[in-house]
Structures are given as C-alpha cells and as structure tokens.
GROMACS .gro file of C-alpha atoms in nm:
model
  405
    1UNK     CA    1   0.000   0.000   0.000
    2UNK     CA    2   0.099   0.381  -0.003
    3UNK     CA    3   0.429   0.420   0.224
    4UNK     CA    4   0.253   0.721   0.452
    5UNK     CA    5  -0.061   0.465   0.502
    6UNK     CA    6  -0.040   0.262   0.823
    7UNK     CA    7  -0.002  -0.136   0.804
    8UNK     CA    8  -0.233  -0.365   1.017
    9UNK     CA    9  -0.019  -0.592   1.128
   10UNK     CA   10  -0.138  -0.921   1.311
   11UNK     CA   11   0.034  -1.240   1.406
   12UNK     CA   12  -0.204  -1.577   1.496
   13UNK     CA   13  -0.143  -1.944   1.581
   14UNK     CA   14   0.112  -1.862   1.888
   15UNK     CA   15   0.033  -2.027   2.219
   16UNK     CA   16  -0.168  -1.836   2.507
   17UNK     CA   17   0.069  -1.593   2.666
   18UNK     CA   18   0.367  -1.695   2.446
   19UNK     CA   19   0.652  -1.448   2.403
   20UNK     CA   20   0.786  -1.301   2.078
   21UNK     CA   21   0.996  -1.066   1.869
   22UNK     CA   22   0.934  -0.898   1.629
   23UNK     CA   23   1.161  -0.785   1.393
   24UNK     CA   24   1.123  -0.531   1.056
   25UNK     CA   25   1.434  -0.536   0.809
   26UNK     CA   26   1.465  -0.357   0.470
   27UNK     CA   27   1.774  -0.268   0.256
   28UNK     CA   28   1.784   0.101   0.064
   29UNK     CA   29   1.903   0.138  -0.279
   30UNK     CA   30   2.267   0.097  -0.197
   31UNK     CA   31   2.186  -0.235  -0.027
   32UNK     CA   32   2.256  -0.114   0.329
   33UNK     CA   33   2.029  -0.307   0.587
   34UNK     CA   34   1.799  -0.176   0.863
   35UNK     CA   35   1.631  -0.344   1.100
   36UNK     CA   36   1.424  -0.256   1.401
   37UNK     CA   37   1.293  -0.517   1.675
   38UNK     CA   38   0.983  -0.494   1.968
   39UNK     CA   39   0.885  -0.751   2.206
   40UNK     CA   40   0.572  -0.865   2.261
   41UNK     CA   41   0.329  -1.146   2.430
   42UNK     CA   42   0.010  -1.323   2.236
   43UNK     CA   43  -0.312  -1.268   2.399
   44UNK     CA   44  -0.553  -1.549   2.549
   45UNK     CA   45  -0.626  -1.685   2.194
   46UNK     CA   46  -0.241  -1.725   2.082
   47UNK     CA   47  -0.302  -1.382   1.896
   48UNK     CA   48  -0.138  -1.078   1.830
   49UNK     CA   49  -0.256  -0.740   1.702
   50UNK     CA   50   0.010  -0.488   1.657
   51UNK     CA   51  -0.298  -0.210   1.660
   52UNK     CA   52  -0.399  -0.281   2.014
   53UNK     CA   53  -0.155  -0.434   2.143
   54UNK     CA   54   0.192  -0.286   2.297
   55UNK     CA   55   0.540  -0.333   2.296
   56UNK     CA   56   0.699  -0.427   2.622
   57UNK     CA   57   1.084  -0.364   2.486
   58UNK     CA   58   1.303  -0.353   2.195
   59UNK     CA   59   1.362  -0.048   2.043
   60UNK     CA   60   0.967   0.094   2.130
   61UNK     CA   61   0.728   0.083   2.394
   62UNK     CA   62   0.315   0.093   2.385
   63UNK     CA   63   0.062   0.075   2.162
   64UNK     CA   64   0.220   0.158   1.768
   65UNK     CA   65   0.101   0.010   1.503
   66UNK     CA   66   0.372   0.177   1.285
   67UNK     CA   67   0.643   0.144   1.535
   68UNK     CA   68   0.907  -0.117   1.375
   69UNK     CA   69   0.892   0.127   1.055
   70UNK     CA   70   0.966   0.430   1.197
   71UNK     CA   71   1.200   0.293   1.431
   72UNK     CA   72   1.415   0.151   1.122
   73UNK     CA   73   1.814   0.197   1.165
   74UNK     CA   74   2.133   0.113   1.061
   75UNK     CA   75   2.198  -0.257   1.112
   76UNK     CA   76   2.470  -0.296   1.328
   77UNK     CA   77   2.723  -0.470   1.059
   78UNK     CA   78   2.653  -0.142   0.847
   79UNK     CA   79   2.781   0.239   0.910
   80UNK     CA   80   2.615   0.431   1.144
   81UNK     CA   81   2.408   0.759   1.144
   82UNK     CA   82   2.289   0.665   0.754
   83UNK     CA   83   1.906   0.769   0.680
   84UNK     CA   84   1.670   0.536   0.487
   85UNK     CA   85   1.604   0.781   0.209
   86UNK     CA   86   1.358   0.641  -0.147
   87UNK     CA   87   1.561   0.761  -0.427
   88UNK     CA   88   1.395   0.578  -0.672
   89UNK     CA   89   1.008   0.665  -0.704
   90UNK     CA   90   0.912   0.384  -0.932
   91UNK     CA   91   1.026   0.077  -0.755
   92UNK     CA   92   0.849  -0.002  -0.352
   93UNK     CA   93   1.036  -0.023  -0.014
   94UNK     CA   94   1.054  -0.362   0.116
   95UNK     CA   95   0.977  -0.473   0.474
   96UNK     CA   96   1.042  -0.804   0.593
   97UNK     CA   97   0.861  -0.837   0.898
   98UNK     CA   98   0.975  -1.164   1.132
   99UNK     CA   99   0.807  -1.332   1.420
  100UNK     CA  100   1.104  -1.504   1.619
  101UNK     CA  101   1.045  -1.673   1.951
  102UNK     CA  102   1.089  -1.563   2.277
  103UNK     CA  103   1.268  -1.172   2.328
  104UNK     CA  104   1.550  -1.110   2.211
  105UNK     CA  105   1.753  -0.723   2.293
  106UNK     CA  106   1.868  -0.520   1.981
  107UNK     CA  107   2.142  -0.650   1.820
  108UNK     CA  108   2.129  -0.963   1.953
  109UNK     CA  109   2.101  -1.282   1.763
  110UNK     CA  110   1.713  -1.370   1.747
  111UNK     CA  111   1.533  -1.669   1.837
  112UNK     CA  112   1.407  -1.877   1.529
  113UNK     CA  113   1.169  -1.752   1.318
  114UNK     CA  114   0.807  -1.870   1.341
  115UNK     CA  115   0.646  -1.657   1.073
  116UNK     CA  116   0.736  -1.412   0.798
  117UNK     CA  117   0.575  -1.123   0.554
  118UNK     CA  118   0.658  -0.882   0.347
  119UNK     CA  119   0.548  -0.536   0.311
  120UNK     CA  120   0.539  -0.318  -0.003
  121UNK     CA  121   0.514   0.034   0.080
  122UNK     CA  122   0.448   0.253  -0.239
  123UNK     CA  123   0.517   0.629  -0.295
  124UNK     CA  124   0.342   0.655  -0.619
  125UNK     CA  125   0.035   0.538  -0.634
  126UNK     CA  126  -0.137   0.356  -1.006
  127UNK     CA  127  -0.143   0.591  -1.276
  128UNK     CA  128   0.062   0.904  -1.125
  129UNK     CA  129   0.286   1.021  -1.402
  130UNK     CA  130   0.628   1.141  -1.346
  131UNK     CA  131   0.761   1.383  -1.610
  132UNK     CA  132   1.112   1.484  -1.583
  133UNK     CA  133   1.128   1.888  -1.661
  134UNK     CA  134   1.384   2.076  -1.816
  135UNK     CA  135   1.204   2.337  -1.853
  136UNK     CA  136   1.409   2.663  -1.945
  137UNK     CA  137   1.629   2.652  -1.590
  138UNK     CA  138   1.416   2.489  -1.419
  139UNK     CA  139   1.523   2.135  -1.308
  140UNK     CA  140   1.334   1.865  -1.157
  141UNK     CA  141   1.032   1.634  -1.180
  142UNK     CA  142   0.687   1.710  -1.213
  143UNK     CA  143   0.405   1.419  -1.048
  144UNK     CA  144   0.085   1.427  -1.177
  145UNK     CA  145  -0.211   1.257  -1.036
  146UNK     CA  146  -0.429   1.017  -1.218
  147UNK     CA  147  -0.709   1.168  -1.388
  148UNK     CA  148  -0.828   1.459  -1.595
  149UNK     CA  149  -0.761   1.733  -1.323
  150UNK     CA  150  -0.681   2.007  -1.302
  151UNK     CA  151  -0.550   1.957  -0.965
  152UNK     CA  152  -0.378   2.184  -0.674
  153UNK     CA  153  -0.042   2.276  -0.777
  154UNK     CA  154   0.275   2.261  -0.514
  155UNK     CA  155   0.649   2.324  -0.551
  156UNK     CA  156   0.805   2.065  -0.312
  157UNK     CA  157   1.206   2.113  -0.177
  158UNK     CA  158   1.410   1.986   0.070
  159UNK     CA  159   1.736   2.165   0.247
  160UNK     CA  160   2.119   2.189   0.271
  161UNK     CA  161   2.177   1.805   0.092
  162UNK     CA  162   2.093   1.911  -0.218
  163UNK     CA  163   2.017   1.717  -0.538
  164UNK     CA  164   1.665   1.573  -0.668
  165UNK     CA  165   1.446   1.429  -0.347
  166UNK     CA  166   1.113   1.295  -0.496
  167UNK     CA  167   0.975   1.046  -0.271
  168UNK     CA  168   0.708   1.388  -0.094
  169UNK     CA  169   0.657   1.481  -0.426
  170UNK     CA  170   0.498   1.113  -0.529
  171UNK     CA  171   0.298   1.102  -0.215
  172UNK     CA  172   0.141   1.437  -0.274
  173UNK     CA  173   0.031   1.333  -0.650
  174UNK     CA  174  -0.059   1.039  -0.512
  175UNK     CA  175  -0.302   1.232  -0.245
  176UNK     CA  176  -0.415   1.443  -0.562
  177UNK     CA  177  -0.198   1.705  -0.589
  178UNK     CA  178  -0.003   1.815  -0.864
  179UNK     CA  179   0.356   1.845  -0.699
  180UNK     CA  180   0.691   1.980  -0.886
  181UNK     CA  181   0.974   1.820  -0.708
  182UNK     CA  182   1.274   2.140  -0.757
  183UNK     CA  183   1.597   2.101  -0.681
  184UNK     CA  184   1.816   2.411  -0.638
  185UNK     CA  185   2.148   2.304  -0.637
  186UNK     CA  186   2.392   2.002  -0.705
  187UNK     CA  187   2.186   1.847  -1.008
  188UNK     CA  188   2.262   1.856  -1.347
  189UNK     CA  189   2.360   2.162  -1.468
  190UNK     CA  190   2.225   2.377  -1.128
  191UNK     CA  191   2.542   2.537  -0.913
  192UNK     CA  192   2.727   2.285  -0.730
  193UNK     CA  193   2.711   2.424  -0.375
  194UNK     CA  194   2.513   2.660  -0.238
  195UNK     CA  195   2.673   2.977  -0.302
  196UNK     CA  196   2.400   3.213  -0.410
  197UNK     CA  197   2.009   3.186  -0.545
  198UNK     CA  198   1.841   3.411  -0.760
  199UNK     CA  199   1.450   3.374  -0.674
  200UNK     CA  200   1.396   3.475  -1.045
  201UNK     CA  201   1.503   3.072  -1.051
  202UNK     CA  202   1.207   2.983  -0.835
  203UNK     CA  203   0.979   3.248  -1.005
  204UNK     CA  204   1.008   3.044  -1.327
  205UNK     CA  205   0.914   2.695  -1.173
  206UNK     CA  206   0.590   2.875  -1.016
  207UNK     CA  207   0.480   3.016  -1.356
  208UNK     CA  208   0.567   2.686  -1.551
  209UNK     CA  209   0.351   2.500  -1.271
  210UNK     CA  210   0.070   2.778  -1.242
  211UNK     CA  211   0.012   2.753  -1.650
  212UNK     CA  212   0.027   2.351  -1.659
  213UNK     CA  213  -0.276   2.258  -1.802
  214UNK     CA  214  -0.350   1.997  -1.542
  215UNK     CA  215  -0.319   2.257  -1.249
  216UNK     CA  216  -0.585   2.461  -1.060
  217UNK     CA  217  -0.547   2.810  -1.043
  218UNK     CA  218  -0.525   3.104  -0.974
  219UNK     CA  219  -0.223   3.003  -0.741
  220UNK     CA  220   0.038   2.744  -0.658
  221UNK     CA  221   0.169   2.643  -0.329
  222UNK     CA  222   0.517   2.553  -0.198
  223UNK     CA  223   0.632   2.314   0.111
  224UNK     CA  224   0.991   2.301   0.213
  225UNK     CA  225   1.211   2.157   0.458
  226UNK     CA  226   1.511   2.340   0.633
  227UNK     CA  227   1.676   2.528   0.355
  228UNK     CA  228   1.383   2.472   0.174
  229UNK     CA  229   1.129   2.624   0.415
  230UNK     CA  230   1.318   2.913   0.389
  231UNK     CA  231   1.308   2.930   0.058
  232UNK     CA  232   0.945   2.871   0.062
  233UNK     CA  233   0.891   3.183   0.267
  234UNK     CA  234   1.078   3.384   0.005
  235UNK     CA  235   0.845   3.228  -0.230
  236UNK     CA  236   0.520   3.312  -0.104
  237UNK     CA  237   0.654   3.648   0.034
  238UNK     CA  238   0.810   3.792  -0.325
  239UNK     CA  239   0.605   3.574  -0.558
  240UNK     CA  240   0.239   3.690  -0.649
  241UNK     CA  241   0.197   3.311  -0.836
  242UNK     CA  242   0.267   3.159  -0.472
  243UNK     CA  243  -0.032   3.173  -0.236
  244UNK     CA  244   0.061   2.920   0.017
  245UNK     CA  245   0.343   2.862   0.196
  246UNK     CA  246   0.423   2.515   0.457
  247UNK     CA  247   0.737   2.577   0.656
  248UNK     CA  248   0.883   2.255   0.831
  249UNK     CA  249   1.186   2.321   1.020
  250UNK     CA  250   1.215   2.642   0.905
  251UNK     CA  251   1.421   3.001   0.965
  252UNK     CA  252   1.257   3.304   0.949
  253UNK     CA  253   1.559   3.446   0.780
  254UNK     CA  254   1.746   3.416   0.478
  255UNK     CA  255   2.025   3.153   0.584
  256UNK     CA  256   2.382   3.090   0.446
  257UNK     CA  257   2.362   3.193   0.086
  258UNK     CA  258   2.228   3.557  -0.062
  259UNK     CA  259   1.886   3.551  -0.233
  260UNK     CA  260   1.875   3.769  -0.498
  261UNK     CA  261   1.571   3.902  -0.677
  262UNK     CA  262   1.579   4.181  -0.959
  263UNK     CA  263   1.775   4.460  -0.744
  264UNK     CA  264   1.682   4.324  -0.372
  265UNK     CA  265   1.930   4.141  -0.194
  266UNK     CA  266   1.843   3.917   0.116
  267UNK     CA  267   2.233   3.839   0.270
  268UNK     CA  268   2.271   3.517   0.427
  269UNK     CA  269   2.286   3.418   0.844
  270UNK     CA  270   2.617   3.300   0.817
  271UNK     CA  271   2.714   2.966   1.070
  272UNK     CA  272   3.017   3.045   1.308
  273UNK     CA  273   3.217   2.702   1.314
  274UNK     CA  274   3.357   2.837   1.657
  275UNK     CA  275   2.990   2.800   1.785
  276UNK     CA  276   2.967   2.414   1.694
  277UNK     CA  277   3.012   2.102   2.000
  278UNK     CA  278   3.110   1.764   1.953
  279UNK     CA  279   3.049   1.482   2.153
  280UNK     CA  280   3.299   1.215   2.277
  281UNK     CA  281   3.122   1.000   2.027
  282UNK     CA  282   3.201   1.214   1.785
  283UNK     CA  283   2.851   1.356   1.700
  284UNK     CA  284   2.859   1.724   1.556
  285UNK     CA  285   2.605   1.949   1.740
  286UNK     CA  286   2.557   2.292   1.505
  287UNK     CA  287   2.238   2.387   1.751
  288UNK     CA  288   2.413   2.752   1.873
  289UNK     CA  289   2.624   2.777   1.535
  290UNK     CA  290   2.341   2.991   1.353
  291UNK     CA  291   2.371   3.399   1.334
  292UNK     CA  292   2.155   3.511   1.574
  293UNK     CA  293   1.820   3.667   1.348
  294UNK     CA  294   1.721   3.892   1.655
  295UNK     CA  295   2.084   4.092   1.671
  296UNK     CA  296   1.972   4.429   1.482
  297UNK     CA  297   2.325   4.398   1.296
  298UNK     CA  298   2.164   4.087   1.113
  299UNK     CA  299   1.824   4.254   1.022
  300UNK     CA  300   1.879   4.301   0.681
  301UNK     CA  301   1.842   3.894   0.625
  302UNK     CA  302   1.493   3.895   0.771
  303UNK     CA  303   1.259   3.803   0.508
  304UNK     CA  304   1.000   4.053   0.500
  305UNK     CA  305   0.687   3.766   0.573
  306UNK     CA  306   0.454   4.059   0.578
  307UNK     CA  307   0.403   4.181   0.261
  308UNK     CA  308   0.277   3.824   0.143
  309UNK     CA  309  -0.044   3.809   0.068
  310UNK     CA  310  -0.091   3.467   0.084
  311UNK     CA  311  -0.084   3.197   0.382
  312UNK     CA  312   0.162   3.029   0.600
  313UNK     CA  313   0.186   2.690   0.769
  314UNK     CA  314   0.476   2.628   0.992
  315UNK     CA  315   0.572   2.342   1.101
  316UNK     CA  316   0.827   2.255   1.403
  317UNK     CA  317   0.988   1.979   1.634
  318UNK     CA  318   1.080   2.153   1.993
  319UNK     CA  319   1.359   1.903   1.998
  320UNK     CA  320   1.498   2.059   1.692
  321UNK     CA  321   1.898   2.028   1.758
  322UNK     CA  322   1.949   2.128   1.370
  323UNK     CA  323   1.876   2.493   1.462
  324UNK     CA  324   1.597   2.724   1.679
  325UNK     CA  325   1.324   2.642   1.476
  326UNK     CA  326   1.082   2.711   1.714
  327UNK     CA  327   1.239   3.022   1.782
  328UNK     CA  328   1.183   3.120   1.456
  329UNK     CA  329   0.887   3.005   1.391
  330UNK     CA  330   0.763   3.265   1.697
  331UNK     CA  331   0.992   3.545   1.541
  332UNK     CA  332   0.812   3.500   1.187
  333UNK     CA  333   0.442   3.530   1.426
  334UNK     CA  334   0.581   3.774   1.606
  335UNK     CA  335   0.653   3.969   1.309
  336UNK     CA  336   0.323   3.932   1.109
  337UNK     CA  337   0.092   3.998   1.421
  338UNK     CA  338   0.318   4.319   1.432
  339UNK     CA  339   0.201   4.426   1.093
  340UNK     CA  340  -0.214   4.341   1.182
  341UNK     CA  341  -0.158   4.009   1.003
  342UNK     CA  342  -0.316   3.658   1.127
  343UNK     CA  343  -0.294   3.453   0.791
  344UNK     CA  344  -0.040   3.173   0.947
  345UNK     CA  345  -0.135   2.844   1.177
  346UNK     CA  346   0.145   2.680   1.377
  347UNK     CA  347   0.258   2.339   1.467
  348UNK     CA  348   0.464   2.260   1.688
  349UNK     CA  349   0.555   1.925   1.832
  350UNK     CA  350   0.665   1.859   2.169
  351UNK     CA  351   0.969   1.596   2.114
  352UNK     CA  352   0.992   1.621   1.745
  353UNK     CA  353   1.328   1.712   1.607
  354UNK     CA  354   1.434   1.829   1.279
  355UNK     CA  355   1.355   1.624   0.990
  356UNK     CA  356   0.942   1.587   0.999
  357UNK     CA  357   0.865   1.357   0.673
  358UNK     CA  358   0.592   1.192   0.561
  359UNK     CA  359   0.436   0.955   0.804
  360UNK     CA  360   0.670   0.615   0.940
  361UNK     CA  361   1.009   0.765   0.799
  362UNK     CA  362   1.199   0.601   0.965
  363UNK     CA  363   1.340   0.807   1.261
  364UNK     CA  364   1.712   0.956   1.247
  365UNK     CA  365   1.849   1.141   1.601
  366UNK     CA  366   2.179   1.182   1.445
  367UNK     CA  367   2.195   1.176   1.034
  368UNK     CA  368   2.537   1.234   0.799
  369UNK     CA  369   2.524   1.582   0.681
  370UNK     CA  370   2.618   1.531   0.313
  371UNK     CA  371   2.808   1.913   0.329
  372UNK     CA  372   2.998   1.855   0.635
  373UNK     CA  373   3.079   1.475   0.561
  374UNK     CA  374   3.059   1.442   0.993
  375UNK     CA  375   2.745   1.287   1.199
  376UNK     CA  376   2.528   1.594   1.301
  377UNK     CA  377   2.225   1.596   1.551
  378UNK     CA  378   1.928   1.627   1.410
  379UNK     CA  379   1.703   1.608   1.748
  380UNK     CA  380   1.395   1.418   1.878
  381UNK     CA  381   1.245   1.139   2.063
  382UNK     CA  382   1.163   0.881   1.807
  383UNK     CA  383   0.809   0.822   1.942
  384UNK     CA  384   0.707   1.207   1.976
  385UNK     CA  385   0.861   1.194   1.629
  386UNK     CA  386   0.693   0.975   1.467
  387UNK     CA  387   0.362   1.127   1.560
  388UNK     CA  388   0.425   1.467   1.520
  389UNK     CA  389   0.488   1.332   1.109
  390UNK     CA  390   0.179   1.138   1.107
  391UNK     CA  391  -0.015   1.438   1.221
  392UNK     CA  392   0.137   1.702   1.058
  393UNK     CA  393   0.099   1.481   0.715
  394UNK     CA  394  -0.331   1.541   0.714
  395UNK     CA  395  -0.275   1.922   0.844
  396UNK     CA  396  -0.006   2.017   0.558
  397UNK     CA  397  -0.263   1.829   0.309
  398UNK     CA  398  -0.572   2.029   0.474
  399UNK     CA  399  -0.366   2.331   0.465
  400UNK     CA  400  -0.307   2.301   0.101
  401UNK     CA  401  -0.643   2.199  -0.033
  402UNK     CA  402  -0.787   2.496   0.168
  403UNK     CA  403  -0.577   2.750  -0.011
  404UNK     CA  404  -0.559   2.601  -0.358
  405UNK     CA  405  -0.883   2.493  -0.437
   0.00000   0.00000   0.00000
C-alpha cells in the first residue's frame, strides 16, 4: 500500500501468553540493511494485534502500530548515522517483517523464526505520471495525479543536501496534488554548492507549474524543509503566483547563501564554526552555530513575511537540535501579528526534532550531513517523532487543499 498509510499488522497461531519478537528489516538502494525489533506477548487466543496491542521492549514501547517502521536503523554490521532515504520513485520499499520466539535485545542474535511477511510500501500510487522537466532553468520532476484534473499545484524542496528528493513529491500526486519536485542546487547543470540563489530561478518553476494545463489556479503552493522552508517563505513572500506557503523546520531568515531578486538582496545568516560542539562519540552538534536573526546587525536577512499576501503553515519539532526552529517560527508570528496580520497556523511538536517527513520515515536522532561529511544531531524522541509526522501529514494536506482549491 501507499508508504505514509499505516499497516495492520497481526500475528495468529502462537500459544496463550507466548513471548515473541518482532523484527522489521529492509535494505535502501545501496543495499545497506535496517532493522528494528519490539517484544511482545500473544493474547488469550495465541493472537497478536500490533494495533492494540503494545510493545513491552526492543527499540519501542506501547501501543504503535507503525512502530518497527519508523524505528528503522542502521543494522549494526553497516555504518552508522545513515538515513533510509527512497531515491527511486518507481520501484516499492521492502519490509520483511519476522516473528522469532521468545525476546530477544537489539542487536542480539534472534530466536528462530516462526512466521514471515513482506510489506510493499508505495510512494506513487497507479497511474501518477512522473515527467522529468527541463524546462528553461528549471530542473526537476513534475508528479501528476491520475485523472483529468486540473488539480492543486505545489512546488516541493528539501534543504542543505541538495540534489533531486522525490519520494514527498509522489505522495502528494498520489493524495491528488499536482507536486513539482525542484531542486536548487547540485543536479545537473544547477550550481554545485550553495553559493547564491536568484529567486527569479524559483519564479520560473511557479509560472511553468501555475500555467500547466493539469493545475488549478489562480495560485500554486510551496512546502519546504530546512533550507527549503526558507526558501518557501521567500516564495510566497516575493512571488504573487505563490499563495501558500508550509514551513517545516524552518528560519525566518534568509540563511547561508544571498537571495537575490531583480535589485533586492536578502544576505545570508552566516554559521560560526567556533559556535559548533562535539560529543565524545564524535557527533557534531551545530544547535548555537546559527547567526543570531534577533541581533539588529543581522536585520537586513529577515525576510519581509509581511508583505505576502498569501498563507503560512509552519511546522516545528521543539527538539529541533538542527537549529531554533521554534524560535523562529515565533519570530516569523511575532513579526506578522506586528504588521495586523493573522494569515499563518502553527505546529509545533513537543519531542519532534528536525527532519518531519511523511508519516513512518523512519526516525534519524543523528543523520550524515552530506556538506559537512561528519554525523550531526538532528534532534527528537523517536516516538514524539513519529507522531508529530503522522499528524502534521493530514494538516499540511488540509492546509493546502484549503488555499488552492
């Protein structure tokens, strides 16, 4: 089924009582293994019913139906701190799911196996079409529901790793919406590193989507994570073809690279290195490295929210260790209740760190920042995690069909 739809998982024919583990494993594209593990205990009838029933170790506790998805990691032959990332749109994620007897701790060598399934989980649903654009500058892939249309238009990016990420882009066609996933940098022949934007870049990939036949008008909408959020509130702030903006992990400033548009210049928050921990364990904490927005010497980054016309969703983990995005998020309120403005909801997830993805991504506290090369903290509880992405999933889709139609 679709990979942000929960599995019903159930286990029968076990003995009254008896105890068991069990165990999710899946490989990514590059053939790296992760595996998660829970223990649990059949009911009177020998049963087992992973929607009622709760976890009484492993690596979750309680009642989750979705817990040995999102609690995925690195198996422990393989390299630490790597993230389970789709690359490939087309093909499904496969979950082995393993009923071994008795409990068994994480990483430990399991008891033998008594039953076994696997699970397909989908991003792109029958008949969504994925057209790769090359469109003037514009770079990327466009995902088209099934169906005549027209449909709700969005511009979907992701942060500071760069490259083509697809796999929200699928899942949004595949919930009806017509969804350009847009790089910015490192793909094909976009710059390398982020250096410097022009939104003129970002202008063009809103009017190519805004004119597609199969999209709704009169506006589009954009949802971005980290440097991508950003970049969405740019969008919808400059940009009279964006009318809808979801911010997830987000700074209310323009960050690290200067975004140009016609003769405006936003500069960049630059990072101070000097400002960055590491743990014994080697585990880079950036959390205090970020400019501080509210210094008056660093007001001329500010992106002026005000002036948009359109709306704002943001979207935050409190546990954020990536940078204040909570913080910001109350700077970017602060600033359009100043100006008489209330067209913004908030989110904001107790627990919840950095990353919030589509529902049962699997959770990452620490991930390998692809600029830095070194293990960064990213934040979070896994649980809290996991259900701040489940429910933040419906409200960014609610969001979005309210304000495009």
């Amino acid at each position: 089924g679709p990979a942000d739809e929960r599995v019903e998982t159930r286990v029968a024919g076990l003995s009254p009582g008896q105890p068991v583990t069990l165990r999710a494993v899946a490989a990514d594209d590059r053939g790296c293994l992760f595996q998660s593990c829970a223990h649990y205990r059949a009911d009177s009838r020998g049963e087992l019913h992973l929607g009622t029933d709760a976890s009484h170790g492993g690596d979750y506790t309680g009642v989750e139906p979705m817990g040995l998805f999102w609690s995925l990691a690195p198996a422990g032959m393989e390299r630490p701190y790597q993230r389970i990332v789709p690359r490939s749109t087309g093909a499904p994620m496969k979950v082995e799911v393993l009923v071994h007897q008795g409990h068994s701790p994480p990483g430990a060598m399991p008891g033998p196996v008594v039953a076994k399934a696997e699970v397909e989980r989908w991003f792109t649903a029958p008949g969504v079409r994925r057209i790769r654009l090359k469109e003037g500058v514009v770079r990327g892939s466009l995902f088209l529901p099934p169906g005549d249309g027209p449909f709700p238009g969005v511009i979907d990016m992701y942060g500071d790793e760069g490259g083509l990420i697809e796999f929200r882009s699928s899942l949004l066609a595949t919930r009806g919406f017509a969804a350009l996933s847009l790089p910015y940098f490192d793909f094909e022949d976009l710059p390398k590193v982020m250096k410097e934007f022009k939104l003129e870049y970002f202008e063009e990939a809103a009017r190519f989507l805004q004119r597609h036949p199969k999209v709704k008008g009169p506006g589009v909408g954009v949802i971005g994570t980290g440097k991508g959020a950003e970049l969405a509130l740019s969008m919808v702030t400059f940009l009279q073809e964006v009318v809808a903006a979801v911010s997830i992990s987000g700074c209310s400033s323009n960050t690290i690279a200067d975004l140009h548009y016609g003769e405006m210049t936003l500069p960049g928050l630059r990072f101070d290195m000097n400002k960055v921990s590491v743990s014994d364990t080697g585990v880079f904490d950036i959390f205090e490295a970020l400019e501080d927005p509210t210094n008056p010497a660093n007001s001329a980054c500010t992106i002026p929210i005000e002036k948009a016309e359109g709306h704002f969703l943001l979207v935050v983990g409190e546990d954020d260790r990536m940078w204040k995005s909570s913080l910001y998020a109350e700077l970017a309120i602060r600033r359009l209740r100043q100006h008489g403005k209330e067209n913004f909801e908030l989110l904001s997830y107790p627990g919840a760190g950095h990353r919030i993805d589509p529902p049962s991504s699997p959770f990452c506290h620490v991930a390998m920042d692809r600029v830095l090369g070194v293990p960064v903290l990213g934040g979070g509880e896994s649980k809290a995690h996991a259900h701040a992405q489940e429910h933040s999933w419906g409200k960014i889709q609610e969001f979005l069909r309210l304000h495009l139609g």
